Tab-separated table of C-alpha atoms and ligand atoms in Angstrom:
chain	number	residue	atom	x	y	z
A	138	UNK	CA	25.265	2.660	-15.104
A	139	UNK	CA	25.682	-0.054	-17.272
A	140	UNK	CA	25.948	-3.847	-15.436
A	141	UNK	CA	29.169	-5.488	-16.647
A	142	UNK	CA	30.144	-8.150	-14.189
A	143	UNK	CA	29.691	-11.655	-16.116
A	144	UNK	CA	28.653	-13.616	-13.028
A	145	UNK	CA	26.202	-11.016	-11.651
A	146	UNK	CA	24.878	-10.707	-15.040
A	147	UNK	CA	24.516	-14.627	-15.009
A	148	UNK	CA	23.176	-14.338	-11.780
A	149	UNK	CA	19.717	-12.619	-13.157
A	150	UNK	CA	18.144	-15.399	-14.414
A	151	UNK	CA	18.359	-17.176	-11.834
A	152	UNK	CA	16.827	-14.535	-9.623
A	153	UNK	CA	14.157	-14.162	-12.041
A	154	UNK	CA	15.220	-10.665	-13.559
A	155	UNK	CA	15.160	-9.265	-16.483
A	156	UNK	CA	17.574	-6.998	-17.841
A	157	UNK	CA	17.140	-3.929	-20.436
A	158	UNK	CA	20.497	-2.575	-20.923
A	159	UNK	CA	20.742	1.239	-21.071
A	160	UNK	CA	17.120	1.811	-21.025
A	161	UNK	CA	15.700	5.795	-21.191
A	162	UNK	CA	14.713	5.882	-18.048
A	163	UNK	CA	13.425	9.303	-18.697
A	164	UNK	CA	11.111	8.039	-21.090
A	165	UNK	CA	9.328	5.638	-17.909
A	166	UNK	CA	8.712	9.190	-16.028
A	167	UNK	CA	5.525	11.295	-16.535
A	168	UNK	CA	8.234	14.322	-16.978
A	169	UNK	CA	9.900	12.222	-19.829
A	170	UNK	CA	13.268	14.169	-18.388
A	171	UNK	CA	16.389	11.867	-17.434
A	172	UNK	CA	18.844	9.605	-18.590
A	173	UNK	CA	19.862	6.187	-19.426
A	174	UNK	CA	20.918	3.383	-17.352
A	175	UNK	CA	20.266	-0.541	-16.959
A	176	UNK	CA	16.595	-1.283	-16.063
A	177	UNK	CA	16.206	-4.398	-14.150
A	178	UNK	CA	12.473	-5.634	-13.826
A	179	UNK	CA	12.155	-8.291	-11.236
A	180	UNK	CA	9.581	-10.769	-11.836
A	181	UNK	CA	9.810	-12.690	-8.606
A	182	UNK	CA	9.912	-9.615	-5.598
A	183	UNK	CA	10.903	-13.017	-3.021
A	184	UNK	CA	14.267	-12.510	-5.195
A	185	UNK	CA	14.344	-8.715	-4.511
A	186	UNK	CA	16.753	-9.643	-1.414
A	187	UNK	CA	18.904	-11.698	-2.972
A	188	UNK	CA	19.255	-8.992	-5.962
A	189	UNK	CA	19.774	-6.026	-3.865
A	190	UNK	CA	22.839	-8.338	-1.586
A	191	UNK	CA	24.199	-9.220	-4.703
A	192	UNK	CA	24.282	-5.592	-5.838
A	193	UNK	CA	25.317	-4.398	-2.857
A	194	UNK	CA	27.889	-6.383	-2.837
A	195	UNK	CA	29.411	-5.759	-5.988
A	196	UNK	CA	29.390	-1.752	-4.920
A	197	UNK	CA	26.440	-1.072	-7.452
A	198	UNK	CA	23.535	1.734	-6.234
A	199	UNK	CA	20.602	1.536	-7.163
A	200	UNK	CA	16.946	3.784	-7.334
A	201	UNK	CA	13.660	1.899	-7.402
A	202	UNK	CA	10.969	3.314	-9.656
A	203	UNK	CA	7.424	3.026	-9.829
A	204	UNK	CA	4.865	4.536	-12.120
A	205	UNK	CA	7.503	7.520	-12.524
A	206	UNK	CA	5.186	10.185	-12.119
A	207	UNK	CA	7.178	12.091	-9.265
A	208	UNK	CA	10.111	11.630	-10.053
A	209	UNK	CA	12.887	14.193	-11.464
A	210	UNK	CA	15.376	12.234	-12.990
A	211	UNK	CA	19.481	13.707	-14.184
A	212	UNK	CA	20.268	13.900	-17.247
A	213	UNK	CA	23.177	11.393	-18.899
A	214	UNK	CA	24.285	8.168	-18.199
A	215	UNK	CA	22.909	7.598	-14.694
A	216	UNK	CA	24.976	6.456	-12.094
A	217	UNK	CA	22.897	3.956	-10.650
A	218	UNK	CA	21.430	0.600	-11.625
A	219	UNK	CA	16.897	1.458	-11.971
A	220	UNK	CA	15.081	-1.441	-10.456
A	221	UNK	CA	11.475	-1.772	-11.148
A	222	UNK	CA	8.855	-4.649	-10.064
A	223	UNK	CA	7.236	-6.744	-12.606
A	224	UNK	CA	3.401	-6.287	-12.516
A	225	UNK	CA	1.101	-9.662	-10.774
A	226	UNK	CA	-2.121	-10.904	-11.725
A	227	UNK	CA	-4.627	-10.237	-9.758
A	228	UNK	CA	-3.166	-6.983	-8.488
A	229	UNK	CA	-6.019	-6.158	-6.494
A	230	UNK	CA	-8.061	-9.085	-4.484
A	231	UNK	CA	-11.182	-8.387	-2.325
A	232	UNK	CA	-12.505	-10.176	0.919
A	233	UNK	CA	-15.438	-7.865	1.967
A	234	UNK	CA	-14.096	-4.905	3.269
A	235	UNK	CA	-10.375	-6.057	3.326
A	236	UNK	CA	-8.247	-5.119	-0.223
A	237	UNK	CA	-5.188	-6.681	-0.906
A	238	UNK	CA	-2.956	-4.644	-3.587
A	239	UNK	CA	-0.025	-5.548	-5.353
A	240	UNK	CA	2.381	-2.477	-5.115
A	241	UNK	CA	2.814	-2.075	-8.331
A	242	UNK	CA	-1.320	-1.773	-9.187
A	243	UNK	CA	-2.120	1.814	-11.092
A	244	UNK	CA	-3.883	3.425	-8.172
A	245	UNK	CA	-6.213	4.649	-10.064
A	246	UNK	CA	-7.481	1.618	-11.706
A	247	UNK	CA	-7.471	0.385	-7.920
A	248	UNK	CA	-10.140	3.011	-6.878
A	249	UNK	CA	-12.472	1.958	-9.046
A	250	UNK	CA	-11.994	-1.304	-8.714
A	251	UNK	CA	-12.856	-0.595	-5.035
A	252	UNK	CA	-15.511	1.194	-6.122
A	253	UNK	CA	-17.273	-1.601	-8.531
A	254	UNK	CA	-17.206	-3.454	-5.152
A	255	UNK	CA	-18.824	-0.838	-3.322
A	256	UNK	CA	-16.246	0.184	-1.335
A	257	UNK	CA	-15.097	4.160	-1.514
A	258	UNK	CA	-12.581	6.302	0.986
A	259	UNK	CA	-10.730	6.887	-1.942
A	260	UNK	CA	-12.256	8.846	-4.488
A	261	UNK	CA	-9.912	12.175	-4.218
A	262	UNK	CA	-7.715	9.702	-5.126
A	263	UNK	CA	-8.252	9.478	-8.909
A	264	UNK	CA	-6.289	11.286	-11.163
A	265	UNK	CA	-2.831	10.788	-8.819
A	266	UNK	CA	-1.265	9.150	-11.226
A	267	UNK	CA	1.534	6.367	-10.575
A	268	UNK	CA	1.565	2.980	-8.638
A	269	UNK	CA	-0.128	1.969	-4.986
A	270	UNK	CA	3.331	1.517	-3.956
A	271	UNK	CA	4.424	4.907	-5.127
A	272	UNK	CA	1.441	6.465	-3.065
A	273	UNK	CA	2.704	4.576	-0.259
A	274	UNK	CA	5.548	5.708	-0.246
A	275	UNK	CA	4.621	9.714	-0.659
A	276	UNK	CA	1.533	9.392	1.077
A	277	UNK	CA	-0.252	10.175	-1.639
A	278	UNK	CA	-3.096	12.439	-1.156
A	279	UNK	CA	-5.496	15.024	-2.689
A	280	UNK	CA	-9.068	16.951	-1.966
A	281	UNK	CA	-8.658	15.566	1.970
A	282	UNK	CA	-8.093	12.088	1.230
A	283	UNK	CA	-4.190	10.639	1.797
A	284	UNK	CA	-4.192	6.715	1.188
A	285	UNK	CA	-2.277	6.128	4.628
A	286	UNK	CA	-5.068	6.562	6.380
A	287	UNK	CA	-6.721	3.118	4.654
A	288	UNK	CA	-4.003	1.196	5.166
A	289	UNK	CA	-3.703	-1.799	7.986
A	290	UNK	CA	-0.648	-4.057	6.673
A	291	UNK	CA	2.019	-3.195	4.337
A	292	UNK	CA	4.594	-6.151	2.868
A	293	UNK	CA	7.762	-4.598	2.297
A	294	UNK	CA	11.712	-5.178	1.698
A	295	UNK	CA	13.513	-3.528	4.847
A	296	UNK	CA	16.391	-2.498	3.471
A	297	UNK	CA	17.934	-2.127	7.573
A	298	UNK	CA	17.095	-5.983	7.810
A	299	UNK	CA	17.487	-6.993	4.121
A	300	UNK	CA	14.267	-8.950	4.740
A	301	UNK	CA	10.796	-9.085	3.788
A	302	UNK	CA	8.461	-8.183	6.223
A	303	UNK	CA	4.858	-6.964	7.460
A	304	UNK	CA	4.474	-4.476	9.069
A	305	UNK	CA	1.316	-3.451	10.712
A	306	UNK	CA	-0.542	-0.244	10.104
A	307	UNK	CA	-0.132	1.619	13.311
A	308	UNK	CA	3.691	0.616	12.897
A	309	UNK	CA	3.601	3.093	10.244
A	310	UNK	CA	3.340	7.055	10.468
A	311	UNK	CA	2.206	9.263	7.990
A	312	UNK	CA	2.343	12.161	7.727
A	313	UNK	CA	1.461	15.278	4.721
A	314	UNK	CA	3.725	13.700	1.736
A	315	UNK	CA	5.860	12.220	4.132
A	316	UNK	CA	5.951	8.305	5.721
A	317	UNK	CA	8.196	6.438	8.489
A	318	UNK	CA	9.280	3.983	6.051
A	319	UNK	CA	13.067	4.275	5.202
A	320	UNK	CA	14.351	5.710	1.800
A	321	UNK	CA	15.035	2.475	0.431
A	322	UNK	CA	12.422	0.132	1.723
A	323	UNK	CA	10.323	-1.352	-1.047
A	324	UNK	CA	6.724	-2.080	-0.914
A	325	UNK	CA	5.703	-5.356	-2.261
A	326	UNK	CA	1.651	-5.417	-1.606
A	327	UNK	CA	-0.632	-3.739	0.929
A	328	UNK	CA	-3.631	-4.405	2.728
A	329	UNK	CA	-6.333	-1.619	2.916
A	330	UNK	CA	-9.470	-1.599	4.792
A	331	UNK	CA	-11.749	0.624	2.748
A	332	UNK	CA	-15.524	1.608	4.332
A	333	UNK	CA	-18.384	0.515	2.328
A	334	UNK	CA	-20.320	2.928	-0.074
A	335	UNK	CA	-22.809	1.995	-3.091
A	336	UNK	CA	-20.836	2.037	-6.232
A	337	UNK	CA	-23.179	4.911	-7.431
A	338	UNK	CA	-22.432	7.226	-4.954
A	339	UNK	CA	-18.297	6.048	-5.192
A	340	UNK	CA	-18.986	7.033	-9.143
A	341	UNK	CA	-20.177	10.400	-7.860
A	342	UNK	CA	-17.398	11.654	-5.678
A	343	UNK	CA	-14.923	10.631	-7.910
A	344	UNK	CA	-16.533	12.373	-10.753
A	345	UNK	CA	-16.171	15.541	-8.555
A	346	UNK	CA	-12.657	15.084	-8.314
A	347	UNK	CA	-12.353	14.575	-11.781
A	348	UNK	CA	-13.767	17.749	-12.357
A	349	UNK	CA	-11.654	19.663	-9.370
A	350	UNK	CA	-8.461	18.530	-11.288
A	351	UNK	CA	-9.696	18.810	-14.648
A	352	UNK	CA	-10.443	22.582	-13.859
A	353	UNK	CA	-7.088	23.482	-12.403
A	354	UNK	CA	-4.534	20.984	-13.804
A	355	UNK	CA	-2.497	20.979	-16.938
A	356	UNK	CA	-3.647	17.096	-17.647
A	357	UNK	CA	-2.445	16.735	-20.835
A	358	UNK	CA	1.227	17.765	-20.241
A	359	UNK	CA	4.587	16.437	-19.097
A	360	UNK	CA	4.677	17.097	-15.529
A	361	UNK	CA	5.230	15.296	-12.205
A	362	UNK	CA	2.434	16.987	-10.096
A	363	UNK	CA	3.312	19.694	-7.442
A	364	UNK	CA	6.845	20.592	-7.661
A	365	UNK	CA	6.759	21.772	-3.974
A	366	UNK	CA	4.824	20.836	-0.691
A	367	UNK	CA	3.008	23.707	0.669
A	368	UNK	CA	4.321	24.854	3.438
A	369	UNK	CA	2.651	24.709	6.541
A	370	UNK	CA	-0.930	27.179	6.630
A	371	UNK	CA	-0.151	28.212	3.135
A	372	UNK	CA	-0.075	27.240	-0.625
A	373	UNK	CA	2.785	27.188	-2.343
A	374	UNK	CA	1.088	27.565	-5.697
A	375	UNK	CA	-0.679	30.778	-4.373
A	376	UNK	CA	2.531	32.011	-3.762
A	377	UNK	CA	4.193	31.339	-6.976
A	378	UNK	CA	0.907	32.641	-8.760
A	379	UNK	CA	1.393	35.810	-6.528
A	380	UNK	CA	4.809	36.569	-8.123
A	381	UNK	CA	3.035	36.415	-11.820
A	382	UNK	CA	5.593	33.384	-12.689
A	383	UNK	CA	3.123	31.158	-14.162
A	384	UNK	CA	4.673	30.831	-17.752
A	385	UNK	CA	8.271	31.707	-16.468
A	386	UNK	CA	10.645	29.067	-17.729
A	387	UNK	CA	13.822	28.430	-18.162
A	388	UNK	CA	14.569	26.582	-21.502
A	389	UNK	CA	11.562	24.095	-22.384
A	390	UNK	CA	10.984	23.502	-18.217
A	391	UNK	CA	8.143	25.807	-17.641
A	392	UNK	CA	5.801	27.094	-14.677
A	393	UNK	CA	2.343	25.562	-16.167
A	394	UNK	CA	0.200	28.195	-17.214
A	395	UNK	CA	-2.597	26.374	-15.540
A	396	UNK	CA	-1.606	25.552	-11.916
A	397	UNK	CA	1.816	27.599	-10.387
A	398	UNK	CA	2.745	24.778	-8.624
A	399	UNK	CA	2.771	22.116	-11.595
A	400	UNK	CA	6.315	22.585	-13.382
A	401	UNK	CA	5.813	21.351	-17.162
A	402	UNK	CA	8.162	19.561	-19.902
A	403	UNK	CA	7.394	22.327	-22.957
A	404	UNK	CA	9.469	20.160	-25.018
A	405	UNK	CA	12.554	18.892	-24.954
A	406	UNK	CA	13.528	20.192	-21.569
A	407	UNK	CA	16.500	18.692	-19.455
A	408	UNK	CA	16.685	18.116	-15.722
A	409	UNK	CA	19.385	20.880	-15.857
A	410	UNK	CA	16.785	23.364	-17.001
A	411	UNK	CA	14.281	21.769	-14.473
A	412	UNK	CA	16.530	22.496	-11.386
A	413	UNK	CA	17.684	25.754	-12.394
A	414	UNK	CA	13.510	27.018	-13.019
A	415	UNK	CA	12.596	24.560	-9.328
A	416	UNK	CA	15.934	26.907	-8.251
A	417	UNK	CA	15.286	30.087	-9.375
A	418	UNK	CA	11.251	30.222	-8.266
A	419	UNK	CA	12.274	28.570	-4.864
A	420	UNK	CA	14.711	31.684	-4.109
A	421	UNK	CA	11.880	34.296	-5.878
A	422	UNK	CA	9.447	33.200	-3.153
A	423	UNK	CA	11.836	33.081	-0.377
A	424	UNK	CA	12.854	36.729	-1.112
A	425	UNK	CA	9.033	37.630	-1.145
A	426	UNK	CA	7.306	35.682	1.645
A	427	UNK	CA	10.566	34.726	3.822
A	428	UNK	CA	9.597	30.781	3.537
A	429	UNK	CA	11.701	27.861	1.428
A	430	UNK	CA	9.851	25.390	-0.056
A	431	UNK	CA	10.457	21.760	-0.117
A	432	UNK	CA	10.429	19.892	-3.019
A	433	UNK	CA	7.284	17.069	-3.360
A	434	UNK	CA	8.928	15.803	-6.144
A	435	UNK	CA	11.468	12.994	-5.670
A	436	UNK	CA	15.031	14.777	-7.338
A	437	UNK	CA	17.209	12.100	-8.401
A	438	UNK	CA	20.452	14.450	-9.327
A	439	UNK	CA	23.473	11.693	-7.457
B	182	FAD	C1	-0.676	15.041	-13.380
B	182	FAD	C2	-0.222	14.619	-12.003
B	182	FAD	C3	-1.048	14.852	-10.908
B	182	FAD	C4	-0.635	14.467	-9.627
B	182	FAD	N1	-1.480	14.713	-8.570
B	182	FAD	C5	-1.108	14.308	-7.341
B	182	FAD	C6	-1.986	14.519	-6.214
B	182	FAD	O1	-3.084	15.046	-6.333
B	182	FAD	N2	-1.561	14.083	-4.995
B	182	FAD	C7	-0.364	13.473	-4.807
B	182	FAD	O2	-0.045	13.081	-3.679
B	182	FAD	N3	0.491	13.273	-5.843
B	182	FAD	C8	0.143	13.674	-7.093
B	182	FAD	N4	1.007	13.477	-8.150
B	182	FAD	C9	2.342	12.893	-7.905
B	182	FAD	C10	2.417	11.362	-8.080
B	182	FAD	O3	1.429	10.915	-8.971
B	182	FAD	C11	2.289	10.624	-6.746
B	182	FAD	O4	3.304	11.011	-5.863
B	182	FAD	C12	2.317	9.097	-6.948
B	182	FAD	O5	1.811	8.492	-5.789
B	182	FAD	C13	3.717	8.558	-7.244
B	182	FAD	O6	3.599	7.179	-7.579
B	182	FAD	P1	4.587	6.494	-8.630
B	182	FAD	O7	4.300	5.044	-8.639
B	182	FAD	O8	4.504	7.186	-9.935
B	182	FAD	O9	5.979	6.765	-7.930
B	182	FAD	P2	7.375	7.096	-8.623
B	182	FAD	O10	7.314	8.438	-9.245
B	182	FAD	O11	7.832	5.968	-9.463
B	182	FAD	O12	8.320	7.148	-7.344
B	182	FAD	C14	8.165	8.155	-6.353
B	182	FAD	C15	8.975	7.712	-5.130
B	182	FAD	O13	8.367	6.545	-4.601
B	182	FAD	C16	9.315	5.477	-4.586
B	182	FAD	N5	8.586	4.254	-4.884
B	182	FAD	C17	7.821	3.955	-5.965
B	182	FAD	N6	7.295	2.724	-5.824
B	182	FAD	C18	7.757	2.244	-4.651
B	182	FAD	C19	7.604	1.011	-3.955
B	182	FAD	N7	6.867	0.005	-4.409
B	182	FAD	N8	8.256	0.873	-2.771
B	182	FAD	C20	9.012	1.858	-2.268
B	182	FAD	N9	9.200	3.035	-2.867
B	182	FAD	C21	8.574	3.226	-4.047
B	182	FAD	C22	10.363	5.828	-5.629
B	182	FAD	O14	11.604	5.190	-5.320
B	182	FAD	C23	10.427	7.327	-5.470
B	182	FAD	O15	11.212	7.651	-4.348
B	182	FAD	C24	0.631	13.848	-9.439
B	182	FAD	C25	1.459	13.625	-10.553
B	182	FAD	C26	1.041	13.998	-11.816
B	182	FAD	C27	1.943	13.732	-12.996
């Protein structure tokens, strides 16, 4: 969707926003699938209200993306306006145990910033690739570690309120891949309390999960992570390795030959192809095993 009202477009600068018109949004995703519509970075999130009323108002939708690296974006012109936040220095600030993150900080870079401060809790975290807000919002996890369980304050844009506010961490649930906040709340910053552990022994544990993902993951291709959540007791890449479809594809959009849950962009595949091979090895295992998985990964397809 291309913006083309003159006095919302004259609005922007006022609200601190920047506009790319008819950006590949695709090309911001770790599945490089998806694609084009107006990319609006917002440099100022205390404008994010204003922006999203002024949208809103004008009958425009609109998905907010972070890192991109679980999402599953349609092909084409997109019918929706893609809002992203403009990064902040310092992203990450430190007052003894008590970490205050800017949403959009690479989590990854955040763990061992943690870690340089000796404070761990997060280590199976490295290697999720993607934004602290974008783990907030998935509840991020891997190797017995989920990042809700470190948070105690979260700033975020209610879209029910169309305000910014804080909410405490026991007023938030979460759950396996799954939080209380609503669809299109937007996390601004958070504030995690992380336990303290010598840096040396941080640099240890997350050089074990290095080595867990480097040994089962296809790291150096075009994926989004696990396709589906395992369902509950079992593992859905298990069951998809059961039914010998690692390699099965459908056009360039491939079951990785590495992990059966990890669906990979071969090429130059489409989110048509995507669907139809997240589709077609969604029915496979329901026919064998009697169970429908959910997808993990966020489908943008309306
Ligand atoms: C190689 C690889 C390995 C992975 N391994 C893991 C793993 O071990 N464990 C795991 O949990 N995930 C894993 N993932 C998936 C992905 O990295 C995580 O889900 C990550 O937390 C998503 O963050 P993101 O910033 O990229 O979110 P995006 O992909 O940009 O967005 C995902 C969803 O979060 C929303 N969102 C993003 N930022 C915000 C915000 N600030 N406020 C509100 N909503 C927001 C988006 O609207 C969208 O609905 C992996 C992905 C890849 C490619």
């Amino acid at each position: 969707m291309r913006l083309t009202d003159p006095i919302l477009i004259a609005a922007l600068a006022e609200l601190a926003v920047e506009r790319r018109e008819g950006a590949s949004i695709g090309a911001l995703t770790s599945l490089e699938i998806g694609g084009v519509s107006d990319l609006l970075i917002v440099h100022d999130s205390r404008h994010l209200p204003e922006l999203l009323r002024r949208l809103s108002g004008c009958g425009i939708a609109h998905r907010f993306l972070g890192g991109g690296s679980n999402v599953l974006v349609m092909d084409g012109e997109l019918p929706w306006i893609m809002i992203k936040l403009a990064g902040r220095t310092p992203d990450v600030t430190i007052e003894g145990q008590s970490v205050l993150v800017e949403a959009t900080a690479d989590l990854g870079r955040t763990v061992t910033f943690c870690a340089k401060n000796d404070l761990g809790g997060m280590e199976g975290l490295i290697g999720v690739p993607g934004s602290v807000g974008g783990a907030l919002r998935m509840n991020a996890g891997a190797y017995g570690t989920q990042i809700g369980t470190f948070v105690r304050e979260v700033e975020v844009y209610r879209a029910a309120s169309q305000q910014i506010e804080t909410l405490r961490g026991e007023q938030i649930s979460f759950a396996y891949r799954h939080t209380s906040f609503a669809p299109d709340d937007i996390m601004l910053r958070v504030r995690l309390e992380l336990p303290r552990k010598p840096y040396a022994d941080v640099v240890r544990d997350i050089r074990v999960s290095n080595e867990k993902r480097r040994a089962s993951q296809p790291m150096n291709q075009k994926s989004a992570g696990c396709i589906f959540k395992n369902p509950p007791g079992g593992s859905a890449g298990r069951m998809i390795d059961g039914l010998g479809l690692k390699g099965f594809g459908v056009g360039d959009a491939r079951v990785s030959d590495r992990h059966a849950n990890f669906f990979v962009n071969a090429g130059q595949a489409t989110a048509r192809e995507m669907l139809a091979l997240i589709d077609s090895v969604r029915e496979r295992v329901h026919t064998a095993h009697g169970v429908s998985l959910e997808e993990e990964v966020i489908v943008w397809s309306t």
